[in-house]
Amino acid sequence: MSSENLPQSPDQEPRKPRVAVVFGGRSSEHGISVVTAGAVMRAIDREKYDVLPIGITLDGRWVLAADEPDRMAITDRKVPNVEQLTDASEASVVLSVDPANREVVYSEPGSVPKALGEVDVVFPVLHGPYGEDGTLQGLLELSGVPYVGSGVLSSAVGQDKEYMKRVFLSFGLPVGPYEVIRPREWAADPSAARKRIVDFAGEHGWPLFVKPARGGSSMGITKVNDLSGLDEAIEEAQRHDPKVLVESLLTGREIECGVLEFEDGPRASVPAEIPPVSAHDFYDFEAKYIDSAAGIVPAPLTDEQTAELQRLAVAAFDAASCEGLVRADFFLQDNGEFVINEINTMPGFTPISMYPRMWQETGVSYPELVDLLIQAALRRSTGLR
């Protein structure tokens, strides 16, 4: 983006709150983050808010991106990236870490840095490490800029599936069996780690799911039917995260529920069901984002089941000290009991994402949902709360 087209710092008061939508990032979910940002930017009420799109490239550079949501979509089964949305390859933007100064500064080599004005709230739609895991939230806390979604601790807990499960267990929430393979353990003695997984399978049965402990969008997950596929599955998971989670197969129905923070506290949406996808072995990345697997909203549950699921979803939100929003994923087992699989503190907002679909069915439209999240962030202060 050339400097001639830069947004100008507002000179007069009052002005509309400025929302910086931050997206992209260094994780393997970079492209999905761009898609999510496009949907959010399209939904923000431009009569009510100014929007400043800030992309983070795969190598971690912050750039001023084009405000063109229609270019931020999956095309020909390919996800977009931040580099496609900026035409100044050497330019960058910087957010001040001085809480008394929320200015964003744009700079190009050989040019005088230009202040773009203050940011009132950040809408971070990054998925995965270096964005959804508390790292960006820590930077925003240092900067004193309010932001949408959970804080540092709850974002980190929501990203790390091992500690997420530990927190849930400590609050008495139902969690399925799992094992953790740490990078040092696998590097030092893979045979011992392999034996531990085999013993786990002996207790809980095959198949097992091997996944990155701190990943999302179903990337890096492998369904392993026997020992022969184990090493390859661990290597695939470690391409995304050196720490690996191994989970037993939970039979039953996949049910999801959205939690949203209102002024009087968190509330749960109607649930959704993810039906079996015939073209895929499980609900993987392509089923979610490329082949547009359709969830059933609302899920066909009894009133009692719906109430229990909503109670558990809000309990998970509170257990991890979440803020803003969460999508909680469950299995409804054959015995009629729910087991929580995980929470997502920044779930996808793509046009086919389950979180906005569940709230749409609950009575909150997509633009209303985005506005509620921004308003909740503006009400909160940064720091201890």
C-alpha positions as YAML, in Angstrom:
chain: A
units: angstrom
residues:
- id: 1
  name: MET
  ca: [0.00, 0.00, 0.00]
- id: 2
  name: SER
  ca: [1.54, 3.31, -1.04]
- id: 3
  name: SER
  ca: [1.90, 6.19, 1.38]
- id: 4
  name: GLU
  ca: [-0.44, 8.35, -0.72]
- id: 5
  name: ASN
  ca: [-3.33, 6.06, 0.18]
- id: 6
  name: LEU
  ca: [-2.66, 5.87, 3.88]
- id: 7
  name: PRO
  ca: [-5.54, 6.48, 6.28]
- id: 8
  name: GLN
  ca: [-5.24, 9.93, 7.75]
- id: 9
  name: SER
  ca: [-5.07, 10.68, 11.44]
- id: 10
  name: PRO
  ca: [-8.35, 12.32, 12.47]
- id: 11
  name: ASP
  ca: [-7.90, 16.01, 13.30]
- id: 12
  name: GLN
  ca: [-11.20, 16.79, 14.93]
- id: 13
  name: GLU
  ca: [-13.19, 15.41, 17.83]
- id: 14
  name: PRO
  ca: [-15.42, 13.63, 18.24]
- id: 15
  name: ARG
  ca: [-14.32, 10.76, 16.07]
- id: 16
  name: LYS
  ca: [-15.44, 7.20, 15.57]
- id: 17
  name: PRO
  ca: [-13.63, 4.51, 17.58]
- id: 18
  name: ARG
  ca: [-10.81, 3.08, 15.50]
- id: 19
  name: VAL
  ca: [-10.67, -0.72, 15.26]
- id: 20
  name: ALA
  ca: [-7.40, -2.29, 14.16]
- id: 21
  name: VAL
  ca: [-8.14, -5.71, 12.67]
- id: 22
  name: VAL
  ca: [-4.92, -7.71, 13.05]
- id: 23
  name: PHE
  ca: [-4.59, -10.90, 11.04]
- id: 24
  name: GLY
  ca: [-2.24, -13.31, 9.29]
- id: 25
  name: GLY
  ca: [0.64, -14.24, 11.55]
- id: 26
  name: ARG
  ca: [3.45, -16.76, 11.69]
- id: 27
  name: SER
  ca: [1.46, -19.93, 12.31]
- id: 28
  name: SER
  ca: [0.35, -22.57, 9.82]
- id: 29
  name: GLU
  ca: [-3.16, -21.07, 10.17]
- id: 30
  name: HIS
  ca: [-2.04, -17.83, 8.49]
- id: 31
  name: GLY
  ca: [-4.37, -18.20, 5.50]
- id: 32
  name: ILE
  ca: [-7.45, -19.02, 7.55]
- id: 33
  name: SER
  ca: [-6.74, -15.95, 9.67]
- id: 34
  name: VAL
  ca: [-6.81, -13.80, 6.51]
- id: 35
  name: VAL
  ca: [-10.15, -15.34, 5.50]
- id: 36
  name: THR
  ca: [-11.56, -14.70, 8.97]
- id: 37
  name: ALA
  ca: [-10.35, -11.08, 8.89]
- id: 38
  name: GLY
  ca: [-12.08, -10.51, 5.57]
- id: 39
  name: ALA
  ca: [-15.40, -11.65, 7.00]
- id: 40
  name: VAL
  ca: [-14.98, -9.51, 10.13]
- id: 41
  name: MET
  ca: [-14.00, -6.41, 8.15]
- id: 42
  name: ARG
  ca: [-16.97, -6.87, 5.86]
- id: 43
  name: ALA
  ca: [-19.30, -7.01, 8.88]
- id: 44
  name: ILE
  ca: [-17.96, -4.03, 10.86]
- id: 45
  name: ASP
  ca: [-20.33, -1.06, 10.74]
- id: 46
  name: ARG
  ca: [-18.32, 1.63, 8.94]
- id: 47
  name: GLU
  ca: [-20.80, 4.29, 10.05]
- id: 48
  name: LYS
  ca: [-19.89, 3.46, 13.64]
- id: 49
  name: TYR
  ca: [-16.19, 2.53, 13.48]
- id: 50
  name: ASP
  ca: [-13.04, 3.38, 11.55]
- id: 51
  name: VAL
  ca: [-11.17, 0.26, 10.45]
- id: 52
  name: LEU
  ca: [-7.40, -0.12, 10.16]
- id: 53
  name: PRO
  ca: [-6.36, -3.45, 8.60]
- id: 54
  name: ILE
  ca: [-2.98, -4.64, 9.88]
- id: 55
  name: GLY
  ca: [-1.51, -7.82, 8.48]
- id: 56
  name: ILE
  ca: [1.31, -9.87, 9.96]
- id: 57
  name: THR
  ca: [3.38, -11.66, 7.34]
- id: 58
  name: LEU
  ca: [4.55, -15.25, 7.67]
- id: 59
  name: ASP
  ca: [7.97, -13.95, 8.74]
- id: 60
  name: GLY
  ca: [6.41, -11.77, 11.45]
- id: 61
  name: ARG
  ca: [6.52, -8.30, 9.86]
- id: 62
  name: TRP
  ca: [3.56, -5.99, 10.58]
- id: 63
  name: VAL
  ca: [2.23, -4.26, 7.46]
- id: 64
  name: LEU
  ca: [-0.58, -1.94, 6.48]
- id: 65
  name: ALA
  ca: [-2.96, -4.09, 4.43]
- id: 66
  name: ALA
  ca: [-5.52, -3.13, 1.84]
- id: 67
  name: ASP
  ca: [-9.05, -2.66, 3.14]
- id: 68
  name: GLU
  ca: [-10.45, -5.03, 0.51]
- id: 69
  name: PRO
  ca: [-12.32, -7.87, 2.24]
- id: 70
  name: ASP
  ca: [-13.43, -9.43, -1.05]
- id: 71
  name: ARG
  ca: [-9.79, -10.31, -1.80]
- id: 72
  name: MET
  ca: [-9.49, -12.17, 1.49]
- id: 73
  name: ALA
  ca: [-11.34, -15.33, 0.55]
- id: 74
  name: ILE
  ca: [-10.55, -18.91, -0.41]
- id: 75
  name: THR
  ca: [-10.24, -19.06, -4.20]
- id: 76
  name: ASP
  ca: [-9.75, -22.23, -6.24]
- id: 77
  name: ARG
  ca: [-9.22, -24.19, -3.00]
- id: 78
  name: LYS
  ca: [-6.32, -21.89, -2.02]
- id: 79
  name: VAL
  ca: [-6.21, -19.67, 1.04]
- id: 80
  name: PRO
  ca: [-4.97, -16.05, 0.72]
- id: 81
  name: ASN
  ca: [-1.98, -14.50, 2.47]
- id: 82
  name: VAL
  ca: [-1.05, -11.09, 3.82]
- id: 83
  name: GLU
  ca: [1.58, -10.43, 1.15]
- id: 84
  name: GLN
  ca: [-1.18, -10.34, -1.48]
- id: 85
  name: LEU
  ca: [-2.82, -7.40, 0.33]
- id: 86
  name: THR
  ca: [0.08, -4.96, 0.49]
- id: 87
  name: ASP
  ca: [2.11, -3.35, -2.30]
- id: 88
  name: ALA
  ca: [4.90, -1.91, -0.15]
- id: 89
  name: SER
  ca: [7.22, -4.84, 0.42]
- id: 90
  name: GLU
  ca: [9.66, -2.92, 2.62]
- id: 91
  name: ALA
  ca: [7.13, -0.86, 4.60]
- id: 92
  name: SER
  ca: [5.98, -1.75, 8.09]
- id: 93
  name: VAL
  ca: [3.71, -0.53, 10.86]
- id: 94
  name: VAL
  ca: [4.51, -0.35, 14.56]
- id: 95
  name: LEU
  ca: [2.19, -0.17, 17.55]
- id: 96
  name: SER
  ca: [3.64, 1.79, 20.44]
- id: 97
  name: VAL
  ca: [4.25, -0.09, 23.68]
- id: 98
  name: ASP
  ca: [3.78, 3.15, 25.61]
- id: 99
  name: PRO
  ca: [0.32, 2.92, 27.29]
- id: 100
  name: ALA
  ca: [0.04, 6.72, 27.10]
- id: 101
  name: ASN
  ca: [0.42, 6.62, 23.31]
- id: 102
  name: ARG
  ca: [-1.74, 4.30, 21.21]
- id: 103
  name: GLU
  ca: [-0.51, 5.66, 17.88]
- id: 104
  name: VAL
  ca: [0.25, 3.37, 14.97]
- id: 105
  name: VAL
  ca: [3.26, 4.51, 12.95]
- id: 106
  name: TYR
  ca: [3.86, 3.66, 9.28]
- id: 107
  name: SER
  ca: [7.38, 3.72, 7.88]
- id: 108
  name: GLU
  ca: [9.08, 3.08, 4.55]
- id: 109
  name: PRO
  ca: [12.83, 3.01, 3.91]
- id: 110
  name: GLY
  ca: [14.03, 6.49, 3.04]
- id: 111
  name: SER
  ca: [10.84, 8.19, 4.21]
- id: 112
  name: VAL
  ca: [9.85, 10.01, 7.37]
- id: 113
  name: PRO
  ca: [7.64, 7.75, 9.57]
- id: 114
  name: LYS
  ca: [3.98, 8.76, 9.43]
- id: 115
  name: ALA
  ca: [1.55, 8.58, 12.37]
- id: 116
  name: LEU
  ca: [-1.74, 6.95, 11.39]
- id: 117
  name: GLY
  ca: [-3.60, 8.01, 14.50]
- id: 118
  name: GLU
  ca: [-4.56, 6.21, 17.67]
- id: 119
  name: VAL
  ca: [-6.10, 2.78, 17.90]
- id: 120
  name: ASP
  ca: [-8.99, 2.41, 20.34]
- id: 121
  name: VAL
  ca: [-9.39, -1.36, 20.18]
- id: 122
  name: VAL
  ca: [-7.73, -4.28, 18.44]
- id: 123
  name: PHE
  ca: [-9.73, -7.11, 16.91]
- id: 124
  name: PRO
  ca: [-7.10, -9.88, 16.69]
- id: 125
  name: VAL
  ca: [-8.24, -12.64, 14.37]
- id: 126
  name: LEU
  ca: [-5.04, -14.64, 14.43]
- id: 127
  name: HIS
  ca: [-5.26, -18.40, 14.86]
- id: 128
  name: GLY
  ca: [-2.62, -20.61, 16.41]
- id: 129
  name: PRO
  ca: [0.81, -19.75, 17.89]
- id: 130
  name: TYR
  ca: [2.09, -16.16, 17.86]
- id: 131
  name: GLY
  ca: [-1.40, -14.72, 18.00]
- id: 132
  name: GLU
  ca: [-4.10, -16.79, 19.63]
- id: 133
  name: ASP
  ca: [-1.82, -18.17, 22.35]
- id: 134
  name: GLY
  ca: [-1.38, -15.10, 24.57]
- id: 135
  name: THR
  ca: [1.70, -13.68, 22.83]
- id: 136
  name: LEU
  ca: [-0.14, -10.93, 20.94]
- id: 137
  name: GLN
  ca: [-2.37, -10.37, 23.97]
- id: 138
  name: GLY
  ca: [0.75, -9.71, 26.07]
- id: 139
  name: LEU
  ca: [1.94, -7.10, 23.57]
- id: 140
  name: LEU
  ca: [-1.45, -5.38, 23.66]
- id: 141
  name: GLU
  ca: [-1.42, -5.39, 27.46]
- id: 142
  name: LEU
  ca: [1.99, -3.66, 27.37]
- id: 143
  name: SER
  ca: [0.60, -1.17, 24.85]
- id: 144
  name: GLY
  ca: [-2.48, -0.48, 26.96]
- id: 145
  name: VAL
  ca: [-4.80, -1.13, 24.00]
- id: 146
  name: PRO
  ca: [-8.09, -2.98, 24.67]
- id: 147
  name: TYR
  ca: [-8.67, -6.01, 22.48]
- id: 148
  name: VAL
  ca: [-11.36, -8.50, 21.57]
- id: 149
  name: GLY
  ca: [-11.21, -11.89, 23.25]
- id: 150
  name: SER
  ca: [-9.44, -13.56, 26.12]
- id: 151
  name: GLY
  ca: [-6.42, -12.31, 28.03]
- id: 152
  name: VAL
  ca: [-2.89, -13.68, 28.23]
- id: 153
  name: LEU
  ca: [-3.47, -16.63, 30.57]
- id: 154
  name: SER
  ca: [-6.75, -17.85, 29.14]
- id: 155
  name: SER
  ca: [-5.48, -17.48, 25.57]
- id: 156
  name: ALA
  ca: [-2.43, -19.59, 26.45]
- id: 157
  name: VAL
  ca: [-4.57, -22.20, 28.21]
- id: 158
  name: GLY
  ca: [-6.98, -22.27, 25.28]
- id: 159
  name: GLN
  ca: [-4.11, -22.87, 22.86]
- id: 160
  name: ASP
  ca: [-2.24, -25.56, 24.80]
- id: 161
  name: LYS
  ca: [-4.49, -28.62, 24.81]
- id: 162
  name: GLU
  ca: [-2.50, -30.32, 27.57]
- id: 163
  name: TYR
  ca: [-2.96, -27.53, 30.09]
- id: 164
  name: MET
  ca: [-6.49, -26.87, 28.88]
- id: 165
  name: LYS
  ca: [-7.37, -30.43, 29.86]
- id: 166
  name: ARG
  ca: [-5.57, -30.07, 33.20]
- id: 167
  name: VAL
  ca: [-7.57, -26.94, 33.99]
- id: 168
  name: PHE
  ca: [-10.85, -28.59, 33.01]
- id: 169
  name: LEU
  ca: [-10.11, -31.64, 35.14]
- id: 170
  name: SER
  ca: [-9.33, -29.42, 38.13]
- id: 171
  name: PHE
  ca: [-12.80, -27.86, 37.76]
- id: 172
  name: GLY
  ca: [-14.49, -31.22, 37.50]
- id: 173
  name: LEU
  ca: [-15.29, -31.01, 33.78]
- id: 174
  name: PRO
  ca: [-15.39, -34.31, 31.85]
- id: 175
  name: VAL
  ca: [-12.28, -34.86, 29.69]
- id: 176
  name: GLY
  ca: [-11.30, -37.84, 27.53]
- id: 177
  name: PRO
  ca: [-8.10, -39.92, 27.99]
- id: 178
  name: TYR
  ca: [-4.88, -38.47, 26.58]
- id: 179
  name: GLU
  ca: [-1.09, -38.66, 26.67]
- id: 180
  name: VAL
  ca: [1.51, -35.96, 26.01]
- id: 181
  name: ILE
  ca: [4.78, -36.57, 24.19]
- id: 182
  name: ARG
  ca: [7.25, -33.78, 24.89]
- id: 183
  name: PRO
  ca: [9.97, -32.90, 22.36]
- id: 184
  name: ARG
  ca: [12.87, -33.74, 24.64]
- id: 185
  name: GLU
  ca: [11.32, -37.12, 25.45]
- id: 186
  name: TRP
  ca: [10.83, -38.04, 21.79]
- id: 187
  name: ALA
  ca: [14.34, -36.85, 20.85]
- id: 188
  name: ALA
  ca: [16.10, -38.63, 23.75]
- id: 189
  name: ASP
  ca: [14.28, -41.96, 23.84]
- id: 190
  name: PRO
  ca: [11.64, -42.46, 21.14]
- id: 191
  name: SER
  ca: [11.29, -46.16, 21.98]
- id: 192
  name: ALA
  ca: [10.21, -45.34, 25.54]
- id: 193
  name: ALA
  ca: [7.74, -42.73, 24.28]
- id: 194
  name: ARG
  ca: [6.46, -45.18, 21.69]
- id: 195
  name: LYS
  ca: [5.95, -47.85, 24.37]
- id: 196
  name: ARG
  ca: [3.98, -45.42, 26.49]
- id: 197
  name: ILE
  ca: [1.66, -44.72, 23.57]
- id: 198
  name: VAL
  ca: [1.29, -48.44, 22.86]
- id: 199
  name: ASP
  ca: [0.40, -49.04, 26.52]
- id: 200
  name: PHE
  ca: [-2.13, -46.22, 26.26]
- id: 201
  name: ALA
  ca: [-3.62, -47.86, 23.18]
- id: 202
  name: GLY
  ca: [-3.69, -51.16, 25.03]
- id: 203
  name: GLU
  ca: [-5.84, -49.56, 27.72]
- id: 204
  name: HIS
  ca: [-8.09, -47.43, 25.51]
- id: 205
  name: GLY
  ca: [-7.87, -49.15, 22.13]
- id: 206
  name: TRP
  ca: [-6.95, -48.14, 18.60]
- id: 207
  name: PRO
  ca: [-7.36, -45.91, 16.65]
- id: 208
  name: LEU
  ca: [-5.65, -42.95, 18.27]
- id: 209
  name: PHE
  ca: [-5.55, -39.31, 17.22]
- id: 210
  name: VAL
  ca: [-2.09, -37.71, 17.13]
- id: 211
  name: LYS
  ca: [-2.13, -33.93, 16.99]
- id: 212
  name: PRO
  ca: [-0.06, -30.80, 17.72]
- id: 213
  name: ALA
  ca: [-0.61, -29.82, 21.35]
- id: 214
  name: ARG
  ca: [-0.79, -26.14, 20.40]
- id: 215
  name: GLY
  ca: [-2.47, -26.02, 17.03]
- id: 216
  name: GLY
  ca: [-5.85, -25.52, 15.46]
- id: 217
  name: SER
  ca: [-7.96, -25.69, 12.29]
- id: 218
  name: SER
  ca: [-7.41, -29.48, 12.42]
- id: 219
  name: MET
  ca: [-3.91, -29.04, 10.96]
- id: 220
  name: GLY
  ca: [-1.31, -31.71, 11.64]
- id: 221
  name: ILE
  ca: [-3.82, -34.24, 12.98]
- id: 222
  name: THR
  ca: [-3.55, -37.90, 12.01]
- id: 223
  name: LYS
  ca: [-5.87, -40.79, 12.80]
- id: 224
  name: VAL
  ca: [-3.59, -43.74, 13.60]
- id: 225
  name: ASN
  ca: [-5.07, -47.21, 13.32]
- id: 226
  name: ASP
  ca: [-2.04, -49.21, 14.52]
- id: 227
  name: LEU
  ca: [1.60, -48.96, 15.51]
- id: 228
  name: SER
  ca: [2.83, -48.84, 11.91]
- id: 229
  name: GLY
  ca: [1.52, -45.31, 11.38]
- id: 230
  name: LEU
  ca: [2.60, -43.86, 14.71]
- id: 231
  name: ASP
  ca: [6.04, -42.43, 13.90]
- id: 232
  name: GLU
  ca: [4.84, -40.76, 10.73]
- id: 233
  name: ALA
  ca: [1.88, -39.23, 12.63]
- id: 234
  name: ILE
  ca: [4.17, -37.84, 15.33]
- id: 235
  name: GLU
  ca: [6.47, -36.34, 12.68]
- id: 236
  name: GLU
  ca: [3.46, -34.71, 10.99]
- id: 237
  name: ALA
  ca: [2.25, -33.24, 14.31]
- id: 238
  name: GLN
  ca: [5.76, -31.97, 15.10]
- id: 239
  name: ARG
  ca: [5.82, -30.02, 11.84]
- id: 240
  name: HIS
  ca: [3.33, -27.75, 13.61]
- id: 241
  name: ASP
  ca: [4.37, -28.11, 17.27]
- id: 242
  name: PRO
  ca: [7.24, -30.04, 18.93]
- id: 243
  name: LYS
  ca: [4.85, -31.05, 21.73]
- id: 244
  name: VAL
  ca: [2.41, -33.75, 20.67]
- id: 245
  name: LEU
  ca: [-0.94, -34.80, 22.12]
- id: 246
  name: VAL
  ca: [-2.24, -38.35, 21.75]
- id: 247
  name: GLU
  ca: [-5.96, -38.91, 22.35]
- id: 248
  name: SER
  ca: [-8.15, -41.99, 22.39]
- id: 249
  name: LEU
  ca: [-11.07, -42.29, 20.01]
- id: 250
  name: LEU
  ca: [-14.26, -40.98, 21.60]
- id: 251
  name: THR
  ca: [-17.27, -42.55, 19.96]
- id: 252
  name: GLY
  ca: [-20.39, -40.46, 19.73]
- id: 253
  name: ARG
  ca: [-21.67, -37.28, 18.16]
- id: 254
  name: GLU
  ca: [-19.57, -34.13, 17.71]
- id: 255
  name: ILE
  ca: [-21.44, -31.19, 19.25]
- id: 256
  name: GLU
  ca: [-20.32, -27.56, 19.47]
- id: 257
  name: CYS
  ca: [-21.57, -24.58, 21.46]
- id: 258
  name: GLY
  ca: [-20.71, -20.89, 21.31]
- id: 259
  name: VAL
  ca: [-20.21, -18.70, 24.37]
- id: 260
  name: LEU
  ca: [-20.45, -14.91, 24.11]
- id: 261
  name: GLU
  ca: [-19.79, -12.27, 26.75]
- id: 262
  name: PHE
  ca: [-22.70, -9.90, 27.34]
- id: 263
  name: GLU
  ca: [-22.80, -7.04, 29.87]
- id: 264
  name: ASP
  ca: [-24.41, -9.35, 32.43]
- id: 265
  name: GLY
  ca: [-21.98, -12.22, 31.83]
- id: 266
  name: PRO
  ca: [-21.38, -15.08, 29.39]
- id: 267
  name: ARG
  ca: [-24.25, -16.85, 27.66]
- id: 268
  name: ALA
  ca: [-24.34, -19.96, 25.50]
- id: 269
  name: SER
  ca: [-25.74, -20.25, 21.99]
- id: 270
  name: VAL
  ca: [-27.87, -22.99, 20.57]
- id: 271
  name: PRO
  ca: [-25.59, -25.98, 19.84]
- id: 272
  name: ALA
  ca: [-24.53, -27.36, 16.49]
- id: 273
  name: GLU
  ca: [-23.72, -30.89, 15.39]
- id: 274
  name: ILE
  ca: [-20.89, -31.84, 13.06]
- id: 275
  name: PRO
  ca: [-22.17, -34.88, 11.14]
- id: 276
  name: PRO
  ca: [-19.81, -37.56, 9.81]
- id: 277
  name: VAL
  ca: [-18.19, -36.44, 6.56]
- id: 278
  name: SER
  ca: [-18.17, -39.30, 4.07]
- id: 279
  name: ALA
  ca: [-15.29, -37.94, 1.97]
- id: 280
  name: HIS
  ca: [-13.03, -37.50, 5.01]
- id: 281
  name: ASP
  ca: [-11.82, -39.84, 7.73]
- id: 282
  name: PHE
  ca: [-12.57, -37.16, 10.33]
- id: 283
  name: TYR
  ca: [-13.41, -33.42, 10.51]
- id: 284
  name: ASP
  ca: [-10.03, -32.29, 9.17]
- id: 285
  name: PHE
  ca: [-8.82, -29.00, 7.63]
- id: 286
  name: GLU
  ca: [-10.18, -29.67, 4.13]
- id: 287
  name: ALA
  ca: [-13.56, -30.73, 5.48]
- id: 288
  name: LYS
  ca: [-13.78, -27.53, 7.54]
- id: 289
  name: TYR
  ca: [-12.57, -24.93, 5.10]
- id: 290
  name: ILE
  ca: [-12.20, -26.30, 1.59]
- id: 291
  name: ASP
  ca: [-15.07, -28.74, 1.14]
- id: 292
  name: SER
  ca: [-17.43, -26.70, 3.36]
- id: 293
  name: ALA
  ca: [-18.74, -29.53, 5.51]
- id: 294
  name: ALA
  ca: [-22.16, -28.47, 6.71]
- id: 295
  name: GLY
  ca: [-22.98, -28.54, 10.39]
- id: 296
  name: ILE
  ca: [-26.51, -28.98, 11.67]
- id: 297
  name: VAL
  ca: [-27.75, -25.87, 13.50]
- id: 298
  name: PRO
  ca: [-29.40, -26.27, 15.90]
- id: 299
  name: ALA
  ca: [-28.21, -29.73, 16.86]
- id: 300
  name: PRO
  ca: [-31.03, -32.27, 17.27]
- id: 301
  name: LEU
  ca: [-30.84, -32.63, 21.04]
- id: 302
  name: THR
  ca: [-33.43, -32.88, 23.76]
- id: 303
  name: ASP
  ca: [-34.11, -29.80, 25.87]
- id: 304
  name: GLU
  ca: [-32.32, -31.47, 28.77]
- id: 305
  name: GLN
  ca: [-29.25, -32.26, 26.65]
- id: 306
  name: THR
  ca: [-29.13, -28.71, 25.28]
- id: 307
  name: ALA
  ca: [-29.34, -27.21, 28.76]
- id: 308
  name: GLU
  ca: [-26.55, -29.47, 30.05]
- id: 309
  name: LEU
  ca: [-24.32, -28.71, 27.08]
- id: 310
  name: GLN
  ca: [-24.83, -24.96, 27.53]
- id: 311
  name: ARG
  ca: [-24.05, -25.27, 31.23]
- id: 312
  name: LEU
  ca: [-20.81, -27.12, 30.48]
- id: 313
  name: ALA
  ca: [-19.81, -24.60, 27.79]
- id: 314
  name: VAL
  ca: [-20.19, -21.64, 30.15]
- id: 315
  name: ALA
  ca: [-18.41, -23.61, 32.90]
- id: 316
  name: ALA
  ca: [-15.47, -24.19, 30.54]
- id: 317
  name: PHE
  ca: [-15.45, -20.47, 29.65]
- id: 318
  name: ASP
  ca: [-15.29, -19.59, 33.34]
- id: 319
  name: ALA
  ca: [-12.77, -22.33, 34.25]
- id: 320
  name: ALA
  ca: [-10.22, -20.90, 31.83]
- id: 321
  name: SER
  ca: [-11.07, -17.28, 32.80]
- id: 322
  name: CYS
  ca: [-12.05, -16.50, 29.21]
- id: 323
  name: GLU
  ca: [-13.39, -13.19, 27.93]
- id: 324
  name: GLY
  ca: [-15.31, -12.17, 24.85]
- id: 325
  name: LEU
  ca: [-15.95, -15.42, 23.05]
- id: 326
  name: VAL
  ca: [-15.29, -19.14, 23.01]
- id: 327
  name: ARG
  ca: [-16.38, -22.07, 20.92]
- id: 328
  name: ALA
  ca: [-16.56, -25.21, 23.07]
- id: 329
  name: ASP
  ca: [-16.38, -28.59, 21.33]
- id: 330
  name: PHE
  ca: [-17.85, -31.73, 22.86]
- id: 331
  name: PHE
  ca: [-18.56, -35.38, 22.18]
- id: 332
  name: LEU
  ca: [-21.96, -36.70, 23.15]
- id: 333
  name: GLN
  ca: [-21.06, -40.27, 23.99]
- id: 334
  name: ASP
  ca: [-23.22, -43.32, 23.41]
- id: 335
  name: ASN
  ca: [-23.98, -43.43, 27.15]
- id: 336
  name: GLY
  ca: [-25.60, -39.98, 26.92]
- id: 337
  name: GLU
  ca: [-22.79, -38.09, 28.70]
- id: 338
  name: PHE
  ca: [-20.89, -35.11, 27.30]
- id: 339
  name: VAL
  ca: [-17.07, -35.00, 27.19]
- id: 340
  name: ILE
  ca: [-15.37, -31.70, 26.39]
- id: 341
  name: ASN
  ca: [-12.78, -31.99, 23.65]
- id: 342
  name: GLU
  ca: [-11.43, -28.43, 23.58]
- id: 343
  name: ILE
  ca: [-12.23, -24.73, 23.52]
- id: 344
  name: ASN
  ca: [-11.21, -22.16, 20.92]
- id: 345
  name: THR
  ca: [-10.69, -18.65, 22.29]
- id: 346
  name: MET
  ca: [-10.65, -17.18, 18.77]
- id: 347
  name: PRO
  ca: [-12.79, -19.51, 16.64]
- id: 348
  name: GLY
  ca: [-13.06, -19.08, 12.92]
- id: 349
  name: PHE
  ca: [-15.32, -16.33, 11.52]
- id: 350
  name: THR
  ca: [-15.30, -17.52, 7.94]
- id: 351
  name: PRO
  ca: [-18.66, -17.52, 6.15]
- id: 352
  name: ILE
  ca: [-19.09, -21.24, 6.93]
- id: 353
  name: SER
  ca: [-17.73, -21.14, 10.48]
- id: 354
  name: MET
  ca: [-19.86, -22.73, 13.15]
- id: 355
  name: TYR
  ca: [-19.49, -20.02, 15.81]
- id: 356
  name: PRO
  ca: [-21.33, -17.23, 13.91]
- id: 357
  name: ARG
  ca: [-23.80, -19.76, 12.52]
- id: 358
  name: MET
  ca: [-24.76, -20.86, 16.03]
- id: 359
  name: TRP
  ca: [-25.27, -17.26, 17.17]
- id: 360
  name: GLN
  ca: [-27.24, -16.45, 14.03]
- id: 361
  name: GLU
  ca: [-29.62, -19.25, 14.95]
- id: 362
  name: THR
  ca: [-29.71, -17.95, 18.54]
- id: 363
  name: GLY
  ca: [-30.84, -14.54, 17.32]
- id: 364
  name: VAL
  ca: [-27.57, -12.59, 17.02]
- id: 365
  name: SER
  ca: [-26.73, -11.66, 13.43]
- id: 366
  name: TYR
  ca: [-23.15, -11.62, 12.17]
- id: 367
  name: PRO
  ca: [-22.82, -7.79, 12.28]
- id: 368
  name: GLU
  ca: [-24.42, -7.72, 15.74]
- id: 369
  name: LEU
  ca: [-21.98, -10.39, 16.91]
- id: 370
  name: VAL
  ca: [-18.97, -8.40, 15.71]
- id: 371
  name: ASP
  ca: [-20.34, -5.25, 17.34]
- id: 372
  name: LEU
  ca: [-20.99, -7.00, 20.68]
- id: 373
  name: LEU
  ca: [-17.41, -8.26, 20.73]
- id: 374
  name: ILE
  ca: [-15.98, -4.81, 20.00]
- id: 375
  name: GLN
  ca: [-18.20, -3.20, 22.63]
- id: 376
  name: ALA
  ca: [-17.19, -5.82, 25.22]
- id: 377
  name: ALA
  ca: [-13.53, -5.09, 24.50]
- id: 378
  name: LEU
  ca: [-14.04, -1.34, 24.81]
- id: 379
  name: ARG
  ca: [-15.67, -1.82, 28.23]
- id: 380
  name: ARG
  ca: [-12.67, -3.70, 29.58]
- id: 381
  name: SER
  ca: [-9.43, -2.17, 30.73]
- id: 382
  name: THR
  ca: [-6.05, -3.73, 30.12]
- id: 383
  name: GLY
  ca: [-3.94, -5.01, 33.01]
- id: 384
  name: LEU
  ca: [-5.16, -7.01, 36.02]
- id: 385
  name: ARG
  ca: [-8.94, -7.34, 36.08]
...
